[in-house]
Coordinates of C-alpha atoms in Angstrom, one line a residue:
M1 CA 0.0 0.0 0.0
K2 CA 1.3 3.4 -0.9
R3 CA 2.0 5.7 1.9
L4 CA 1.7 9.4 2.0
K5 CA 5.1 11.1 2.2
M6 CA 4.6 13.9 4.9
G7 CA 6.8 16.7 5.6
L8 CA 6.9 19.0 8.9
I9 CA 7.3 22.4 8.1
G10 CA 8.2 23.9 11.6
A11 CA 9.5 21.8 14.5
G12 CA 8.1 23.3 17.6
G13 CA 5.7 21.9 20.3
I14 CA 2.5 21.8 18.1
A15 CA 4.5 19.4 15.6
E16 CA 6.0 17.3 18.2
N17 CA 3.1 16.8 20.5
R18 CA 0.0 16.7 18.2
H19 CA 1.0 15.7 14.6
I20 CA 3.9 13.4 15.0
P21 CA 2.2 11.2 17.4
A22 CA -0.9 10.8 15.2
Y23 CA 1.0 10.3 12.0
H24 CA 3.2 7.7 13.8
A25 CA -0.2 5.9 15.0
L26 CA -1.3 5.9 11.3
S27 CA 2.0 4.7 10.1
E28 CA 0.5 2.3 7.5
Q29 CA -1.0 5.3 5.8
V30 CA 1.8 7.9 6.2
E31 CA 5.4 8.4 6.8
I32 CA 7.2 11.4 7.9
T33 CA 10.1 11.9 5.6
A34 CA 11.1 15.3 6.1
V35 CA 11.3 18.0 8.6
Q36 CA 12.0 21.7 8.2
D37 CA 12.5 24.7 10.6
V38 CA 14.6 27.8 10.3
N39 CA 16.4 26.8 13.7
L40 CA 18.3 23.8 12.0
V41 CA 19.5 22.4 15.4
R42 CA 15.9 22.3 16.5
A43 CA 14.9 20.4 13.5
K44 CA 18.0 17.9 13.5
E45 CA 17.0 17.2 17.2
V46 CA 13.4 16.3 16.1
A47 CA 14.6 14.3 13.1
E48 CA 17.0 12.2 15.4
K49 CA 14.3 11.8 18.1
Y50 CA 11.7 10.5 15.7
A51 CA 13.9 8.8 12.9
I52 CA 12.8 11.4 10.3
P53 CA 15.3 10.7 7.4
N54 CA 15.7 14.2 5.9
V55 CA 16.3 17.7 7.5
F56 CA 15.8 21.0 5.6
E57 CA 16.7 24.5 6.5
D58 CA 14.8 25.8 3.6
Y59 CA 11.0 24.7 3.0
L60 CA 11.2 25.3 -0.6
E61 CA 13.6 22.3 -0.7
L62 CA 11.6 20.2 1.3
L63 CA 8.8 20.5 -1.0
N64 CA 10.6 18.4 -3.6
H65 CA 10.5 15.4 -1.4
V66 CA 6.9 15.1 -0.1
D67 CA 3.4 14.3 -1.0
A68 CA 1.8 16.7 1.7
V69 CA 3.0 19.0 4.3
T70 CA 2.0 20.1 8.0
I71 CA 2.5 23.7 8.6
C72 CA 3.3 24.3 12.3
T73 CA 4.9 27.8 11.9
P74 CA 3.8 31.2 13.4
N75 CA 0.6 32.4 11.7
K76 CA 2.6 35.1 9.8
F77 CA 4.2 32.4 7.3
H78 CA 0.9 30.1 6.9
E79 CA 0.1 32.0 3.5
T80 CA 3.3 32.1 2.0
I81 CA 4.1 28.4 2.8
A82 CA 0.9 27.0 2.0
V83 CA 0.4 29.0 -1.3
A84 CA 4.0 27.6 -2.4
A85 CA 3.3 24.3 -1.6
L86 CA -0.1 24.1 -3.3
N87 CA 1.5 25.5 -6.4
Q88 CA 4.0 22.9 -6.3
G89 CA 1.3 20.2 -6.3
V90 CA 1.7 19.3 -2.5
H91 CA -1.2 18.9 -0.2
V92 CA -1.3 21.0 2.9
L93 CA -2.6 20.7 6.5
C94 CA -1.8 23.9 8.1
E95 CA -2.2 24.6 11.8
K96 CA -5.0 27.2 12.9
P97 CA -5.7 29.9 12.4
M98 CA -5.9 29.8 8.5
A99 CA -3.8 33.0 8.2
M100 CA -3.3 36.4 9.6
N101 CA -6.2 37.8 7.6
A102 CA -9.1 37.0 5.0
D103 CA -7.0 38.3 2.3
E104 CA -4.2 35.7 2.9
G105 CA -6.8 33.1 3.4
K106 CA -8.5 33.7 0.1
R107 CA -5.1 33.3 -1.7
M108 CA -4.5 30.1 0.1
L109 CA -8.0 28.8 -1.0
E110 CA -7.4 30.1 -4.6
A111 CA -4.1 28.2 -4.7
A112 CA -5.7 24.8 -3.5
E113 CA -8.5 25.2 -6.0
A114 CA -6.4 26.1 -8.9
N115 CA -4.0 23.0 -8.4
N116 CA -6.8 20.6 -7.0
K117 CA -4.9 19.8 -4.0
R118 CA -6.3 19.3 -0.3
L119 CA -5.8 22.3 2.0
M120 CA -7.1 21.6 5.6
I121 CA -6.9 23.9 8.6
G122 CA -6.2 22.4 11.8
Y123 CA -9.5 23.0 13.7
H124 CA -9.4 19.6 15.3
Y125 CA -12.1 20.2 17.6
R126 CA -14.5 19.1 15.0
F127 CA -13.3 15.8 15.6
V128 CA -13.9 15.7 19.3
D129 CA -16.4 13.1 20.3
S130 CA -19.0 15.4 22.0
V131 CA -18.8 17.9 19.1
M132 CA -19.7 15.2 16.5
L133 CA -22.6 14.0 18.4
A134 CA -23.7 17.6 18.7
K135 CA -23.5 18.1 15.0
E136 CA -25.7 14.9 14.5
S137 CA -28.2 16.4 16.9
M138 CA -28.7 19.5 15.0
P139 CA -31.7 18.5 12.9
E140 CA -33.5 18.1 16.2
V141 CA -32.4 21.3 17.6
G142 CA -33.9 23.0 14.6
T143 CA -33.1 26.6 13.5
P144 CA -30.8 28.4 16.1
I145 CA -32.0 31.3 18.0
V146 CA -29.1 31.8 20.4
T147 CA -25.7 30.3 20.4
R148 CA -23.4 31.0 23.5
V149 CA -19.6 30.2 23.3
Q150 CA -17.0 30.9 26.1
A151 CA -13.3 30.0 25.7
L152 CA -12.1 31.3 29.1
R153 CA -8.8 30.5 31.0
Q154 CA -7.9 31.7 34.3
R155 CA -4.5 33.3 34.1
K156 CA -3.1 31.2 31.5
V157 CA -1.3 33.5 28.8
P158 CA 1.2 31.3 26.8
G159 CA 4.5 32.3 28.1
W160 CA 6.6 30.4 25.6
G161 CA 7.3 30.9 21.6
V162 CA 5.8 33.9 19.9
F163 CA 2.3 33.9 21.2
I164 CA 2.4 37.6 22.7
N165 CA 3.8 39.0 19.5
K166 CA 1.4 40.7 17.1
D167 CA 3.5 41.0 14.2
L168 CA 4.0 37.1 14.1
Q169 CA 0.8 36.0 15.3
G170 CA -1.8 38.7 14.2
G171 CA -3.6 38.4 17.6
G172 CA -3.7 36.9 20.9
S173 CA -6.4 35.1 23.0
L174 CA -8.9 35.2 19.9
I175 CA -6.8 34.2 16.9
D176 CA -4.9 31.5 19.3
W177 CA -7.5 30.0 21.5
G178 CA -11.1 31.5 20.8
C179 CA -10.8 30.6 17.2
H180 CA -11.3 26.9 18.0
L181 CA -14.6 27.4 19.6
L182 CA -15.6 29.9 17.1
D183 CA -14.8 27.4 14.2
T184 CA -16.9 24.7 16.2
A185 CA -19.7 27.2 16.8
L186 CA -20.0 28.3 13.1
W187 CA -19.9 24.6 11.8
L188 CA -22.6 23.3 14.3
V189 CA -25.1 26.2 13.4
A190 CA -24.6 26.1 9.4
P191 CA -25.9 26.9 7.0
S192 CA -26.6 30.1 9.0
K193 CA -24.0 32.5 8.1
P194 CA -22.7 35.4 10.1
T195 CA -23.4 38.7 8.6
E196 CA -22.6 41.4 11.4
V197 CA -20.3 41.7 14.3
N198 CA -20.0 44.0 17.2
A199 CA -17.2 43.4 19.5
Q200 CA -14.5 44.6 22.1
T201 CA -11.1 43.3 22.7
Y202 CA -9.2 44.2 25.6
Q203 CA -5.4 44.1 26.7
C204 CA -5.7 44.6 30.5
L205 CA -4.7 41.9 32.8
S206 CA -1.8 40.5 30.8
K207 CA 0.1 44.1 30.8
Q208 CA 0.1 44.1 34.4
P209 CA 3.5 43.9 36.3
D210 CA 3.9 40.9 38.7
Q211 CA 2.1 38.5 36.9
V212 CA 0.1 35.6 38.3
N213 CA 0.4 33.1 35.4
E214 CA 0.3 29.4 35.3
W215 CA 2.0 28.9 32.0
G216 CA 5.3 30.6 32.5
S217 CA 6.7 33.9 32.7
Y218 CA 6.7 36.5 29.8
D219 CA 7.6 40.2 29.2
H220 CA 4.4 42.0 30.0
E221 CA 5.7 45.2 28.3
A222 CA 6.2 43.4 25.2
L223 CA 2.8 41.8 24.9
D224 CA 0.9 43.6 22.1
V225 CA -2.2 41.2 21.4
D226 CA -5.4 40.8 23.0
D227 CA -6.1 39.0 26.4
H228 CA -9.8 39.1 26.5
V229 CA -12.4 39.4 23.8
S230 CA -16.2 39.7 23.6
A231 CA -18.5 39.8 20.5
Y232 CA -22.2 39.9 19.4
I233 CA -22.7 38.2 16.2
R234 CA -25.9 38.4 14.0
F235 CA -26.5 35.7 11.5
D236 CA -28.7 35.9 8.2
N237 CA -31.6 34.1 9.8
G238 CA -31.8 36.4 12.8
S239 CA -30.2 34.1 15.3
T240 CA -27.2 35.6 17.3
L241 CA -24.0 34.3 18.8
L242 CA -22.5 35.4 22.1
F243 CA -19.0 34.7 22.1
E244 CA -16.2 35.4 24.9
C245 CA -12.8 34.5 25.0
S246 CA -9.8 35.0 27.3
W247 CA -6.2 33.9 28.3
A248 CA -6.2 35.9 31.5
A249 CA -9.6 36.3 33.0
N250 CA -10.2 37.0 37.0
I251 CA -12.7 33.8 37.2
K252 CA -13.1 30.9 39.3
A253 CA -12.0 28.5 36.9
D254 CA -11.3 27.7 33.2
K255 CA -14.4 27.5 31.2
T256 CA -15.1 25.8 27.7
H257 CA -18.5 26.2 26.9
I258 CA -20.9 26.0 23.5
S259 CA -24.5 25.8 23.9
I260 CA -27.3 26.3 21.3
A261 CA -30.9 27.1 21.9
G262 CA -32.9 26.4 18.9
E263 CA -36.7 26.4 17.8
N264 CA -37.1 22.6 18.6
G265 CA -34.6 21.9 21.1
G266 CA -31.2 22.7 22.6
V267 CA -27.9 21.2 22.8
N268 CA -24.7 21.8 25.4
V269 CA -21.6 20.5 23.9
F270 CA -18.8 20.2 27.0
P271 CA -20.4 17.9 28.5
Y272 CA -22.8 16.6 25.9
E273 CA -26.7 17.3 27.0
F274 CA -29.7 17.5 24.6
Y275 CA -32.9 19.2 25.8
Q276 CA -36.3 18.9 24.3
P277 CA -39.9 19.7 25.2
K278 CA -41.9 16.4 25.1
Y279 CA -44.6 14.8 26.9
Q280 CA -45.8 18.3 28.3
R281 CA -42.3 18.7 30.1
M282 CA -38.8 19.4 29.3
M283 CA -36.6 16.2 28.8
E284 CA -33.2 16.2 29.2
T285 CA -30.8 13.5 27.5
K286 CA -27.2 12.9 28.8
T287 CA -24.8 10.3 27.3
K288 CA -21.0 9.4 27.8
T289 CA -18.5 11.3 25.6
T290 CA -14.9 11.9 25.5
G291 CA -12.9 15.2 25.0
D292 CA -10.0 13.3 24.0
Q293 CA -7.7 15.8 22.2
E294 CA -5.3 13.1 21.5
E295 CA -8.0 11.0 19.7
A296 CA -9.3 14.3 17.9
A297 CA -6.0 14.8 16.5
L298 CA -5.6 11.4 15.3
L299 CA -9.1 11.6 13.5
Q300 CA -8.2 14.9 11.9
A301 CA -4.9 13.2 10.7
K302 CA -6.9 10.2 9.2
N303 CA -9.3 12.6 7.6
F304 CA -6.7 14.6 5.7
I305 CA -4.7 11.7 4.7
D306 CA -7.7 9.9 3.4
A307 CA -8.7 13.3 1.7
C308 CA -5.3 13.3 0.1
F309 CA -5.7 9.7 -1.4
G310 CA -9.4 10.7 -2.9
K311 CA -11.0 8.4 -0.3
D312 CA -13.0 11.1 2.0
T313 CA -13.8 14.7 1.9
L314 CA -12.3 17.1 4.3
K315 CA -14.2 17.6 7.7
S316 CA -12.6 20.9 8.0
N317 CA -12.6 22.5 4.8
P318 CA -11.0 25.8 3.6
K319 CA -14.0 27.7 2.8
D320 CA -15.2 27.2 6.3
A321 CA -11.8 28.3 7.9
L322 CA -12.0 31.1 5.6
L323 CA -15.2 32.3 7.2
V324 CA -14.0 31.9 10.5
T325 CA -11.0 34.2 9.5
K326 CA -13.5 36.8 8.2
V327 CA -15.3 36.8 11.7
I328 CA -11.9 37.5 13.4
D329 CA -11.1 40.2 11.1
A330 CA -14.4 41.8 11.7
I331 CA -14.0 41.4 15.6
Y332 CA -10.8 43.1 15.7
E333 CA -12.1 45.9 13.2
S334 CA -15.3 46.5 15.3
S335 CA -13.2 46.9 18.4
E336 CA -10.8 49.4 16.6
K337 CA -13.6 51.5 15.0
G338 CA -15.9 51.1 17.8
K339 CA -18.9 50.1 15.6
S340 CA -20.4 47.1 14.1
I341 CA -18.7 45.2 11.1
F342 CA -20.8 43.7 8.3
I343 CA -19.5 40.5 6.7
D344 CA -20.2 40.0 3.0

């Protein structure tokens, strides 16, 4: 059986902790044949640790030796690398978010379509057990009325890498963490489409000296990204989404929440619960689901590999990812301009 030749572009934590384990678990379908990083020492360390035969300092050279790549670089480089790979006939799995902005995302999508290659963005929450069950439940929920999303962390600014650097990442808590649940919620309520966004971003707690922060120390003076975001989003069918995300909230505990109240029923995603009026009373259905992130990463990798071989369609497709980026752009623009932003 032919195996997909996979190259890793970027040899940081997300490559080592999420993608390499998933590809090794699927070794009958895929082989990691190359790794590239601008830090060549780091690339060689990862190659030696995981028996990856080829190491490159230039990703353009790597593209000549693979069928597909997984992009694990800072967000600033997603578009350039993805477009180059797609134009060379190489499939692309790119870590979230899609790009720094929607214009970059459009160019990625256009390159994928022009070259008939797969482009997947790593919104792996779509593969979490309770999320997939919620998606199956949506016909019984009916037309959404109000969706609530919270991606809140109690004092957990990522103190490593380049997460607090706007030039390299494009944003903070929204573009790094909130985007996962935003994508999940938009997927669940589809085909409803967001049309208007009113939002406010904050950069407050993370700028204070003498930080209380579970995820390592960082230079609070150098931080130039959002640490808390709230948004009110309207859809084309009149429904709304109440959104909030944070790296550094003064709250009791972390909170990961998506719930959808619809015309015929309601669903809570974490944990999965379904609510429906029946027999003249409100009925509540619960079932066991997992929130296993490793399992979700494995299912994401398998879906991508199968799609590259023409055996499946992408569960996280680039058009959906581009819509998420458009909403992110609108949130930042709304906060900057102090008014609602309309999405075409």
